[in-house]
Coordinates of C-alpha atoms in Angstrom, one line a residue:
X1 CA 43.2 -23.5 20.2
X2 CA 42.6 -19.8 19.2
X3 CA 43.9 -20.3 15.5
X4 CA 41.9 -23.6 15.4
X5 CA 38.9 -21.5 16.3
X6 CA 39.8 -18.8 14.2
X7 CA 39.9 -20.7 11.1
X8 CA 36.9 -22.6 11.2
X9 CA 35.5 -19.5 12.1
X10 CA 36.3 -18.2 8.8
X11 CA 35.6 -21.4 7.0
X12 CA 32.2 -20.9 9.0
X13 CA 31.9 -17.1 7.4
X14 CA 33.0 -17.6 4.1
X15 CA 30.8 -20.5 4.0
X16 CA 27.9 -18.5 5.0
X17 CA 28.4 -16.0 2.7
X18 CA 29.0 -18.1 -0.2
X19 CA 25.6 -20.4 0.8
X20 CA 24.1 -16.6 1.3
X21 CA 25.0 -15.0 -2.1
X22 CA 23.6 -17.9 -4.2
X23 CA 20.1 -17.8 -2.3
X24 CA 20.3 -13.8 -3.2
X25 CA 21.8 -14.6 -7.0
X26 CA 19.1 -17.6 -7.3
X27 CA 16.4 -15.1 -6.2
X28 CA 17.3 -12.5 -7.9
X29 CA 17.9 -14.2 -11.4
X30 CA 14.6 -14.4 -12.5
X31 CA 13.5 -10.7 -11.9
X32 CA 16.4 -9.4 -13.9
X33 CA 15.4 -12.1 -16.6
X34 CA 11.8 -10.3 -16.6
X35 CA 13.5 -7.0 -16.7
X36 CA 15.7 -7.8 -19.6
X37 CA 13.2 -10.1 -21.7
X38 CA 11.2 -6.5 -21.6
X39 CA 13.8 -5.2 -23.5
X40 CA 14.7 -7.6 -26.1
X41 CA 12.9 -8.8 -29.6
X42 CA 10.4 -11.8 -29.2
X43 CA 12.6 -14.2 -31.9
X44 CA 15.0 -13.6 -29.8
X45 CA 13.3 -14.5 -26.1
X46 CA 11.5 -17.6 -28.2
X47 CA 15.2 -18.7 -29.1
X48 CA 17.2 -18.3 -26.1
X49 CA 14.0 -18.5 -23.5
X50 CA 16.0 -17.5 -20.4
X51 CA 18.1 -13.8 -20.9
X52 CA 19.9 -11.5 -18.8
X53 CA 21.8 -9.6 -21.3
X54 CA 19.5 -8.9 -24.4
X55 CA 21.7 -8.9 -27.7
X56 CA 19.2 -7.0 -29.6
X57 CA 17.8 -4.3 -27.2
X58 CA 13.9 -3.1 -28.5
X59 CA 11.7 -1.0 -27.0
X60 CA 8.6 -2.8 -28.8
X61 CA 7.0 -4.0 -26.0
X62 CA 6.5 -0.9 -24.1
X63 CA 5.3 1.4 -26.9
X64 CA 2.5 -2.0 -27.2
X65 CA 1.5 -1.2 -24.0
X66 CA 1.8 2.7 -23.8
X67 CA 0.2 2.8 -27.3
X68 CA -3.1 3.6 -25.6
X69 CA -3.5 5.2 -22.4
X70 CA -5.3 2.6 -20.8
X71 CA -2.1 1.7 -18.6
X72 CA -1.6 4.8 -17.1
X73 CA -5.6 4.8 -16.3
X74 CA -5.0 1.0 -14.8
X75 CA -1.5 2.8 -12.8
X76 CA -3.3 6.1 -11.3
X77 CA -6.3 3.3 -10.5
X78 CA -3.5 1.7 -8.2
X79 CA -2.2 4.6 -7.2
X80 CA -5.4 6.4 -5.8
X81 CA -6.3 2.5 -4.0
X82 CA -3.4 1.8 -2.7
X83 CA -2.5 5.9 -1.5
X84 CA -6.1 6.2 -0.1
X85 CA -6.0 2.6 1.4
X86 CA -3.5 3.0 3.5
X87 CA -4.6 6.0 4.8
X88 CA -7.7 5.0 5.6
X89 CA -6.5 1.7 6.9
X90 CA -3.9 3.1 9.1
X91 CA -6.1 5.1 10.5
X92 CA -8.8 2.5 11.5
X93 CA -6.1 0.6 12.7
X94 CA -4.1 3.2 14.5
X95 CA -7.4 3.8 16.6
X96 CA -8.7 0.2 17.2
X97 CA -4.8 -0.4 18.3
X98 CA -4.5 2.0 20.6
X99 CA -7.3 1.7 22.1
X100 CA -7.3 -2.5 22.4
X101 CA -3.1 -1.5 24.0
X102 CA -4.8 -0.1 26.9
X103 CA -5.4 -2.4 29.9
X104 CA -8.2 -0.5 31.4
X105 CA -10.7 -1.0 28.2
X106 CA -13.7 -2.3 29.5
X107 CA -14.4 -5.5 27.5
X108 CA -11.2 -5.9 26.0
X109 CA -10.5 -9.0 26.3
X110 CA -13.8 -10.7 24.3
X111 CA -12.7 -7.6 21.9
X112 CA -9.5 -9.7 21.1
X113 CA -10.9 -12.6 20.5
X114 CA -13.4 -11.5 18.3
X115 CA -10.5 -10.4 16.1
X116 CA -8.3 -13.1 16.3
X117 CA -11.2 -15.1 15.7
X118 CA -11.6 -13.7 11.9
X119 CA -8.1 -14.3 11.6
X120 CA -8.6 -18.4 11.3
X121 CA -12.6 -17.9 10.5
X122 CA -14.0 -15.7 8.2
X123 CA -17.7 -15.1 6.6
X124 CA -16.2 -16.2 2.7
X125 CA -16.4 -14.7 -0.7
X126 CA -20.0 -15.5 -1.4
X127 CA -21.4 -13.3 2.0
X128 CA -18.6 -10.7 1.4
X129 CA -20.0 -10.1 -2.4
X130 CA -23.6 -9.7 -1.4
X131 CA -22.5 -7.3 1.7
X132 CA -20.9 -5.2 -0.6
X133 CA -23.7 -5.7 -3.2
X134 CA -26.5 -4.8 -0.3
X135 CA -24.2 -1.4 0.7
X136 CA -23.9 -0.3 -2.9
X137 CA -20.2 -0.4 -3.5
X138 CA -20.7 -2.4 -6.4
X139 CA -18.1 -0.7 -9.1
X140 CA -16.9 1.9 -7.3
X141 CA -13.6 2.4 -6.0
X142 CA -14.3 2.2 -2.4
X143 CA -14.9 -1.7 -2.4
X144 CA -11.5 -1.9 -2.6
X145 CA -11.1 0.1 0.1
X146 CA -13.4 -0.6 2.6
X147 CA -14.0 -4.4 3.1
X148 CA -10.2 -4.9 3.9
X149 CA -9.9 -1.6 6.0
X150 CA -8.0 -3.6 9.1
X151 CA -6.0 -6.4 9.0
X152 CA -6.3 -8.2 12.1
X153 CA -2.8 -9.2 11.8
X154 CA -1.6 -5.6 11.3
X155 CA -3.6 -4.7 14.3
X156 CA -2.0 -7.0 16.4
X157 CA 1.4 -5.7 15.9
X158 CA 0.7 -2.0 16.2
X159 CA -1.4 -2.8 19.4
X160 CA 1.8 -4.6 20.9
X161 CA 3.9 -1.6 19.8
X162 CA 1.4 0.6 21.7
X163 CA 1.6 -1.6 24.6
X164 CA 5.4 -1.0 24.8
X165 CA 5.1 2.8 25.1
X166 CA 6.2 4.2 28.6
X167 CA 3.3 4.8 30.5
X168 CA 4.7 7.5 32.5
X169 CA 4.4 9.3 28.9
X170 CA 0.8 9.2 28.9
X171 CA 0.7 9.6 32.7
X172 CA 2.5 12.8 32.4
X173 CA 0.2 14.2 29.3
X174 CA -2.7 13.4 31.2
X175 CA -1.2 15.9 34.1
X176 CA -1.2 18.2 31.4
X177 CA -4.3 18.2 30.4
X178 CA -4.1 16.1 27.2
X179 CA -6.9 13.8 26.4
X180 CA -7.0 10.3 24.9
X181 CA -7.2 11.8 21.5
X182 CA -4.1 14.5 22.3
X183 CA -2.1 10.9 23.6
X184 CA -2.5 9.4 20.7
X185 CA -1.5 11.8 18.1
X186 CA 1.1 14.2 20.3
X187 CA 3.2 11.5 22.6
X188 CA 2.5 8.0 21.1
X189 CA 2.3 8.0 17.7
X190 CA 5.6 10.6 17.1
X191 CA 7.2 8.0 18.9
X192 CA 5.7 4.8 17.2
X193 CA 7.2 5.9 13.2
X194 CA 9.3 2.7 12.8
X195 CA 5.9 0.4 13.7
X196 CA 3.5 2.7 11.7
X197 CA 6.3 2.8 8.9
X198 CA 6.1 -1.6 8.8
X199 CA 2.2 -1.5 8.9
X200 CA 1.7 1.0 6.6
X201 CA 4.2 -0.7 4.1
X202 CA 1.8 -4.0 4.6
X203 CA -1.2 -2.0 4.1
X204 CA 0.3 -0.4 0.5
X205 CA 1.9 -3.7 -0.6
X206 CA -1.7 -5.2 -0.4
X207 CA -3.8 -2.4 -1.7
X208 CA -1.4 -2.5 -4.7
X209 CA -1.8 -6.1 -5.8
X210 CA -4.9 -5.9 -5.6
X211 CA -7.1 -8.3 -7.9
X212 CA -9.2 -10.8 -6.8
X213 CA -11.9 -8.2 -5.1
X214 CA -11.4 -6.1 -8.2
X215 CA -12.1 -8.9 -10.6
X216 CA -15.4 -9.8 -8.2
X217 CA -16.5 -5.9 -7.5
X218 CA -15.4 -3.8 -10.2
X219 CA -17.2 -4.5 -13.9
X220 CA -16.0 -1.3 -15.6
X221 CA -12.7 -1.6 -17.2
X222 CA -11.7 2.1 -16.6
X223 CA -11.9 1.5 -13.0
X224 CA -9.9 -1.6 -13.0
X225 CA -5.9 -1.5 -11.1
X226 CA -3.3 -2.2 -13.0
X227 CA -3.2 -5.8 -11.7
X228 CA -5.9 -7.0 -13.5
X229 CA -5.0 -5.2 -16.6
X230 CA -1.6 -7.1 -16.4
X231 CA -4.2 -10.3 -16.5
X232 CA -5.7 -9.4 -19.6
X233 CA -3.0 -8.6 -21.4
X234 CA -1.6 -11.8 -20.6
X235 CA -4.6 -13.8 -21.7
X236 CA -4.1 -11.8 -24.7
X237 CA -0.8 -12.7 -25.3
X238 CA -1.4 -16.3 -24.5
X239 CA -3.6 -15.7 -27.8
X240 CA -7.1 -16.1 -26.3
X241 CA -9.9 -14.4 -26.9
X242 CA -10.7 -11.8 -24.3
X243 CA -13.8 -10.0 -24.3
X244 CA -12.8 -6.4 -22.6
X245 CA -10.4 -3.4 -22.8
X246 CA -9.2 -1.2 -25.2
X247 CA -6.3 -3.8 -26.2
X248 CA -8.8 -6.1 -28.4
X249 CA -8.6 -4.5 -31.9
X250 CA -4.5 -4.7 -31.0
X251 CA -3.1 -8.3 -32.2
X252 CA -2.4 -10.3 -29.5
X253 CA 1.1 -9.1 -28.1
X254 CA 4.1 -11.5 -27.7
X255 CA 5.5 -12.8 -24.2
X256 CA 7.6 -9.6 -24.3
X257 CA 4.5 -7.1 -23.7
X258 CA 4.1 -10.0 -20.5
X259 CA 7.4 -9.1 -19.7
X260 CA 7.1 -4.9 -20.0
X261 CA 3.7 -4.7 -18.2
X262 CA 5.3 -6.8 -15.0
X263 CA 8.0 -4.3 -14.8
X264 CA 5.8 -1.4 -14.9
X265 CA 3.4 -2.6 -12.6
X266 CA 6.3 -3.2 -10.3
X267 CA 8.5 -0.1 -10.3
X268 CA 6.2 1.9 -8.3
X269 CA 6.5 -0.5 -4.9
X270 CA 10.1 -0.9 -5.8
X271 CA 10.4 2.8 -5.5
X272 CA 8.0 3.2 -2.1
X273 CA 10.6 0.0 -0.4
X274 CA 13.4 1.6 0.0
X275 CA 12.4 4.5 2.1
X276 CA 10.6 2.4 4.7
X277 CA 12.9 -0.8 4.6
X278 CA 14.9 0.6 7.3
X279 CA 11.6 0.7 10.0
X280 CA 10.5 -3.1 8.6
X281 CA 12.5 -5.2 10.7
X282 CA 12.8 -2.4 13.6
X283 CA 9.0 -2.1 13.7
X284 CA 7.5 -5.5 12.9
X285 CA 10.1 -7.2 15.4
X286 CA 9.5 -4.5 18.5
X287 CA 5.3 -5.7 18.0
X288 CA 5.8 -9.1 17.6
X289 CA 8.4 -9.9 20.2
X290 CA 8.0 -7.8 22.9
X291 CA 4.3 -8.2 22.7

């Protein structure tokens, strides 16, 4: 009986693995077939359409798109959104959290609501453009910023985390003379880096693909992320007209310029993953479990 169980236990594992590394190999493939297709010629990606292994290696597609410096304009545009975004947002959400996790909050209850409310109804593009119109954020930097300061979702699972915190922590701070404010910053959030770790990588990840708000609130093209470049220079490589950017007296670039400007706009949140991967799953599943 224990062999019996024993080998279809390892029919079981190397069945999992097997069904395992083709989902990763399947999902995988096409991002090293961007990568690669960056780096080959354009006869050669219209002949073979699908490469992983380039057999003539050019670098024509990025000196296309780094022949001007309107792509590192478009990347410190993303860079400044999505750096001052999440601080911002972490911050507004760190506070509202924190202060929805504790049960004494007079009202906090209808509070709740009001958020999770937003979460299935919302006021629409139309009223958001003309609130942002009326405040004067029209083409400036902060209207990517500041009508998506908290996610209500976000929220949620930092406010659970909060609720998890010991309260004979804040009991014995209080005895010491620490205020709500001292809480916060000295005992709960020192101890909350694997949930603020998960948020903030929410917060970043969004900020950085940014697009439709900047396509509705941002006219100038020196103030537009590298997101909607990445748009316009595929319309021009589609070989439309496009009416915008320094890239119009350029010909029309080839679907390996497509290729090169996905990889660069990707790299930097490739780079920022790795160092908070190892809080994801810790943090978002300690908010959304226990809570």
């Amino acid at each position: 009986m224990l062999e019996d169980r024993s080998v279809s236990g390892r029919l079981f594992n190397v069945f999992n693995i097997t069904l395992l590394g083709i989902i990763a190999l399947l999902t995988i493939l096409p991002f090293l077939h961007v990568v690669a297709a960056s780096f080959t010629t354009s006869a050669e990606l219209a002949a073979r359409r699908f490469v992983l292994i380039p057999t003539v290696w050019s670098l024509d597609a990025y000196r296309y798109i780094f022949s001007t410096d309107t792509i590192m304009k478009a990347m410190g545009v993303s860079i400044f959104v999505t750096v001052a975004g999440t601080l911002w947002s972490m911050f507004m959400t760190t506070l509202m959290a924190y202060g929805l996790s504790r049960r004494d909050l007079l009202g906090r209850g209808k509070i709740q609501f009001l958020i999770i409310f937003t979460m299935l109804f919302n006021g629409g593009m139309i009223p958001t453009f003309l609130i942002v119109q009326q405040t004067g954020l029209m083409n400036s930097l902060a209207a990517l910023i500041i009508p998506v300061s908290i996610n209500a979702f976000n929220m949620i699972i930092l406010r659970s985390f909060f609720q998890n915190v010991p309260t004979s922590l804040e009991e014995s701070a209080k005895i010491d003379g620490c205020n709500d404010f001292g809480i916060l910053f000295r005992i709960v959030l020192p101890i909350s880096k694997p949930a603020l770790a998960t948020i903030s990588l929410f917060y970043a990840v969004t900020y950085w693909n940014t697009y439709m708000h900047a396509i509705l609130y941002i006219s100038d093209s020196a103030k537009w992320p590298v997101q909607v470049l990445l748009r316009q220079i595929v319309v021009l490589a589609s070989g439309l007209n496009y009416d915008g950017g320094e890239y119009t007296d350029i010909p029309p670039p080839e679907q390996t310029v497509k290729m090169a400007t996905i990889v660069v706009a990707t790299i930097p949140i490739l780079i920022v993953y790795p160092f908070l991967q190892k809080y994801f799953a810790k943090g978002a599943l300690l908010g959304s479990v226990k809570g």
